[in-house]
Coordinates of C-alpha atoms in Angstrom, one line a residue:
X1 CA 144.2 -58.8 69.6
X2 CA 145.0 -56.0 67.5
X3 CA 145.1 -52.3 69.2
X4 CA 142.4 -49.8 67.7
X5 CA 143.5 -47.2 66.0
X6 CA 142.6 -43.5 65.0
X7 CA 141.3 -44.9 61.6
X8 CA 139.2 -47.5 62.9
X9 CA 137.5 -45.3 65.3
X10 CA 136.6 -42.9 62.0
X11 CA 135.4 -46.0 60.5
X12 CA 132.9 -46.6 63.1
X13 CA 131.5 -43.2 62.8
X14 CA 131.1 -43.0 59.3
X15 CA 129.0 -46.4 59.4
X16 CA 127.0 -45.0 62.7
X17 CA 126.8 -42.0 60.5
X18 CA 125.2 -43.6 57.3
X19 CA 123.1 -46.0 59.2
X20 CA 121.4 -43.0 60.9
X21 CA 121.2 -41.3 57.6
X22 CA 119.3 -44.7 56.4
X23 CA 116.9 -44.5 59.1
X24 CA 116.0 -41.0 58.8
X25 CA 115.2 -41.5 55.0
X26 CA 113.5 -44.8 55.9
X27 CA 111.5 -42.5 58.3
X28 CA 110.7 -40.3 55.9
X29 CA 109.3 -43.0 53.5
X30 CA 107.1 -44.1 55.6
X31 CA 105.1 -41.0 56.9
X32 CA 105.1 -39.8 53.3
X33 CA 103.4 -43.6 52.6
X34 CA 100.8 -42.7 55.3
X35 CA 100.3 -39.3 54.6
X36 CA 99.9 -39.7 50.9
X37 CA 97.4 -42.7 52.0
X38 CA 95.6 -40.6 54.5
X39 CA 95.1 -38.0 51.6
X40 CA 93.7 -41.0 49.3
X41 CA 91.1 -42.0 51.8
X42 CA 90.3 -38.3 52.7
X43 CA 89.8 -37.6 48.7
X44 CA 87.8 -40.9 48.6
X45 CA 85.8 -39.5 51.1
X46 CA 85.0 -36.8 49.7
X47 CA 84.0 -37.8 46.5
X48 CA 81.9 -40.1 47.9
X49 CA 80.4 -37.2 49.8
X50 CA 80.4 -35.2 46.8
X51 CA 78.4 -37.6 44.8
X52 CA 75.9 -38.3 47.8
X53 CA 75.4 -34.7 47.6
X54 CA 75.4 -34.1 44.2
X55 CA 72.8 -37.2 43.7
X56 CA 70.6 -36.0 46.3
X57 CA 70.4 -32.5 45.3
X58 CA 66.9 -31.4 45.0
X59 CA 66.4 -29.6 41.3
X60 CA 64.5 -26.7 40.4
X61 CA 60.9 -27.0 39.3
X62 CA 60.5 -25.5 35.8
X63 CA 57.7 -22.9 35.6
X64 CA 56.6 -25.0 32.6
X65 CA 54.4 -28.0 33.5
X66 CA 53.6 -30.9 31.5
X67 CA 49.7 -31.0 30.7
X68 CA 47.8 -33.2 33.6
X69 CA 45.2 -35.6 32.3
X70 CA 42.3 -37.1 34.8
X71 CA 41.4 -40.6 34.6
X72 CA 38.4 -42.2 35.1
X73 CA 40.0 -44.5 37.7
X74 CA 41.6 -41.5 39.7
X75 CA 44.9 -41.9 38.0
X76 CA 46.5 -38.7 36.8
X77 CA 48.7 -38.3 33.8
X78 CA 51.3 -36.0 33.4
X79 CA 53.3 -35.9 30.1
X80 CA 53.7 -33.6 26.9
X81 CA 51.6 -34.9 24.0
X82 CA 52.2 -37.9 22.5
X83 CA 54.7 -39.0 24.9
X84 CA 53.6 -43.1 26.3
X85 CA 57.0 -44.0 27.1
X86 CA 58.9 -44.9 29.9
X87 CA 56.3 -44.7 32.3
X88 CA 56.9 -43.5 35.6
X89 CA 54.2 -44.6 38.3
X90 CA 53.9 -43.3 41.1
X91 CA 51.8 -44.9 44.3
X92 CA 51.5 -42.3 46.9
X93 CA 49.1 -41.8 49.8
X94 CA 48.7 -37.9 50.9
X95 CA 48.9 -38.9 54.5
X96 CA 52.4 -40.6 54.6
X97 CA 55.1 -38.9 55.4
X98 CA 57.8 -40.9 53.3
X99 CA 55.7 -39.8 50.2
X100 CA 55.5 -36.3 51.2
X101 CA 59.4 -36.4 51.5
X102 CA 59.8 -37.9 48.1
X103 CA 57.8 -35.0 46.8
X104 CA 60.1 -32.6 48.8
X105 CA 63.3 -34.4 47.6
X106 CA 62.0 -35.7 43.9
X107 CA 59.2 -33.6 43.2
X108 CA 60.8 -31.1 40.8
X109 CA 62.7 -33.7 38.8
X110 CA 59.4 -35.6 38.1
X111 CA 57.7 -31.9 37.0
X112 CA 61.1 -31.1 35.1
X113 CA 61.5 -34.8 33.0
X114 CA 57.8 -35.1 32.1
X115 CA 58.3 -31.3 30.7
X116 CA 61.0 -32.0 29.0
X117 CA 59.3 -34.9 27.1
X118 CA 61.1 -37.3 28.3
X119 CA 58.7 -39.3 30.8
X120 CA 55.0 -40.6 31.1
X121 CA 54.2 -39.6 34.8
X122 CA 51.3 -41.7 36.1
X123 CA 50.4 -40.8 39.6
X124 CA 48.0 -43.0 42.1
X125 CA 46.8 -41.5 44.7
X126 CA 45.9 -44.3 47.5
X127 CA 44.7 -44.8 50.8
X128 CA 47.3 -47.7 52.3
X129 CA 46.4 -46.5 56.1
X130 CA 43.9 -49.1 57.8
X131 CA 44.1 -47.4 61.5
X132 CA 42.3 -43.8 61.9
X133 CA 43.4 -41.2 62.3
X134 CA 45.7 -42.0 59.3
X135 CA 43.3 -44.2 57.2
X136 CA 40.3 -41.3 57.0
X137 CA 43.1 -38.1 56.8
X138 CA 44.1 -40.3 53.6
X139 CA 40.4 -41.0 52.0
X140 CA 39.6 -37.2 53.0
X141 CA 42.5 -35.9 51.1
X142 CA 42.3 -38.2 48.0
X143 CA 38.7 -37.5 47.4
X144 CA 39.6 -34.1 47.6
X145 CA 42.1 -34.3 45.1
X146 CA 39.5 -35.9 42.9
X147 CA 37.3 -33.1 43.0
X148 CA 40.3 -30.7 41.5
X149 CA 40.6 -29.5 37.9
X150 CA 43.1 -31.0 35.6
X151 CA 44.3 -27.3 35.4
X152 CA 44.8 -27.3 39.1
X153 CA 45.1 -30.7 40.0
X154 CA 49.2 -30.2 40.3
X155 CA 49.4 -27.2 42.4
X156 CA 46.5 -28.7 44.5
X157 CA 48.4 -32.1 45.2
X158 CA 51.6 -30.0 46.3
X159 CA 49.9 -28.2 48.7
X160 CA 48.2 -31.5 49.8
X161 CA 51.6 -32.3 50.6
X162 CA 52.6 -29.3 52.3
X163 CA 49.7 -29.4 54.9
X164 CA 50.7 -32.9 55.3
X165 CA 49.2 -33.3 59.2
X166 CA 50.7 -35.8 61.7
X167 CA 49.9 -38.8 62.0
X168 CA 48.5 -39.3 65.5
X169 CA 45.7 -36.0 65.1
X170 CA 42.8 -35.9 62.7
X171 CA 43.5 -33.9 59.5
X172 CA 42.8 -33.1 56.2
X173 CA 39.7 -31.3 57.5
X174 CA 36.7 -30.2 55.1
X175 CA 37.1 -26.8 55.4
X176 CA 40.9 -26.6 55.1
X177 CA 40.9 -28.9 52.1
X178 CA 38.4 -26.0 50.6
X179 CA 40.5 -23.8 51.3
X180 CA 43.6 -25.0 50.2
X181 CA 42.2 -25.7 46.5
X182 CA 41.4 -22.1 46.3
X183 CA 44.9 -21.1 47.1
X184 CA 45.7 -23.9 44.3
X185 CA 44.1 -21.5 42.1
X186 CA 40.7 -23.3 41.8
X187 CA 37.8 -21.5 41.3
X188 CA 35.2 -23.9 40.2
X189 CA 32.3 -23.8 42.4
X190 CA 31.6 -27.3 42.2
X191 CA 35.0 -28.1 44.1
X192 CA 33.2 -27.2 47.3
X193 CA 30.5 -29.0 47.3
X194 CA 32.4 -32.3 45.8
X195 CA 34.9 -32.0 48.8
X196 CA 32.2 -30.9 51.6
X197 CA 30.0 -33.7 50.3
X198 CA 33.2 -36.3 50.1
X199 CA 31.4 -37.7 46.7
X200 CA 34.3 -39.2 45.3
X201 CA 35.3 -41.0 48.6
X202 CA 34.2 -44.3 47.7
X203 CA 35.4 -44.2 44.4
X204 CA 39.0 -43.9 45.8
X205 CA 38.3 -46.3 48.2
X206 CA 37.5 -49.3 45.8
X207 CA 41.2 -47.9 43.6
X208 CA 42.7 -48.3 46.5
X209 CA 41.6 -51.7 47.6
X210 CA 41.8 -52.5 43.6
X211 CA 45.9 -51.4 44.1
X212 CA 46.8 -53.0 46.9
X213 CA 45.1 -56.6 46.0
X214 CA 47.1 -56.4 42.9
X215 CA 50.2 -57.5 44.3
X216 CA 52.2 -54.0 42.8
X217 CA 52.7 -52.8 46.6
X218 CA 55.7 -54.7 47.7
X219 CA 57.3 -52.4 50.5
X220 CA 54.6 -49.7 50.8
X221 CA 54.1 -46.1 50.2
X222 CA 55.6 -44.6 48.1
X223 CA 56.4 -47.1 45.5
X224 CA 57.7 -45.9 42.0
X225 CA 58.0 -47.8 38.7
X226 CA 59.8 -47.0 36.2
X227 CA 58.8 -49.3 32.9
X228 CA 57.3 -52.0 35.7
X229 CA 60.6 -51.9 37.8
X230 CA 60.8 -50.4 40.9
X231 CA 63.5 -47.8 41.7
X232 CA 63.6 -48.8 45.1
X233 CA 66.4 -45.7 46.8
X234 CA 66.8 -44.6 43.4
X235 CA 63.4 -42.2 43.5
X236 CA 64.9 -40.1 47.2
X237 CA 67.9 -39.4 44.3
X238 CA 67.1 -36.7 41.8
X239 CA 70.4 -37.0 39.7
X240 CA 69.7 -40.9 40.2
X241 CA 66.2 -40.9 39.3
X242 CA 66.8 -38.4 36.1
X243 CA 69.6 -41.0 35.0
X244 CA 68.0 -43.6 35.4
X245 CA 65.0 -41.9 33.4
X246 CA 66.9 -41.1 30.4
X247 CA 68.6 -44.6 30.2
X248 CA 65.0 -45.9 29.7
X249 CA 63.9 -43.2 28.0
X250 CA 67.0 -43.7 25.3
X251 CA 66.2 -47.5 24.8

């Protein structure tokens, strides 16, 4: 065998040399790969947070309201004249607290759109409740809300809302619903005594058993329709729901 000289030995340590170079840099490569990939999913992340934010995001109510119109079947319309189109209906029962958050979360967009011109609002107060204390809370309350001024009606169904009571203690009492409609700003003496005399209970009663044998309840309170379809998740959205409003408003 041939003896090892000085030059061979230098060899070797330039070779050790550039192969520990080569897997430093190959080091390097790949904690920048997983820190630049990290930083992806982390901006991913956050845009996803962003937009759940963003599209949740409860909006302002304008001071301007659209004008409310009473119907004879207990439906109330909201929407600037001459405006029929899309229609936005909404099923709601005063005693259930999904509805009461959907006014809390979705409330102001639905005031904002139909003042804007851009929406028919249709609202249907039900009872969907068949178990007390729920089911006469709900009939108390919606009669109630019969007995209110178109001027008023608005304000009044907001604060409906807003006294919201559980659902395991009776509710909605006489006096408090009274009450309530004069904070609303109603005035009318003849609110008292239609509330106090529950004279539009039946009335309600037969809408709402008129509702829900029509099939248009699929999944409960609240359901909204926008041109017949139902937005499903959509409604909890503002920044969803007023999308999806002016898409169907621009057809």
């Amino acid at each position: 065998m041939g003896r090892k000289t000085s030059g061979d030995a230098g060899a070797r340590e330039r070779i050790k040399a550039q192969r520990e170079a080569d897997r430093k840099r190959e080091q390097r490569k790949r904690v920048t790969t997983i820190v630049a990939a990290a930083a992806a999913a982390v901006i991913a992340v956050g845009a996803g947070m962003w937009y759940a934010a963003s599209s949740s995001r409860s909006e302002t109510a304008t001071t301007a309201t659209a004008p409310i119109t009473k119907q004879a079947d207990g439906t109330v319309v909201m929407a600037k004249p001459g405006v029929e189109g899309p229609v936005l209906d909404i099923y709601e029962d005063f005693q259930c607290p999904a509805c009461q958050a959907l006014e809390e979360t979705s409330g102001a967009t639905v005031k904002n759109l139909a003042a804007e011109g851009k929406v028919k609002v249709v609202f249907h107060p039900i009872t969907i409740f068949g178990t007390e204390p729920t089911k006469s809370n709900s009939v108390r309350a919606a009669a109630a809300a019969r007995c209110a001024p178109a001027g008023q009606w608005l304000a009044f169904h907001d604060k409906l809302f807003e006294e919201q009571p559980s659902e395991t203690v009776k509710g909605f009492e006489l006096a408090d619903l009274v009450n309530w409609g004069k904070d609303s700003g109603i005035e009318d003496p003849a609110f008292e005594k239609c509330v106090t005399s529950q004279e539009q209970a039946k009335a309600h009663q037969d809408y709402s058993k008129q509702v829900l044998g029509s099939g248009v309840i699929k999944r409960g309170t609240p359901t909204v329709l926008l041109a017949g379809t139902e937005l499903n998740d959509t409604a909890f959205k503002p920044a969803d729901l007023r999308q999806a409003v002016l898409n169907a408003a621009a057809k």
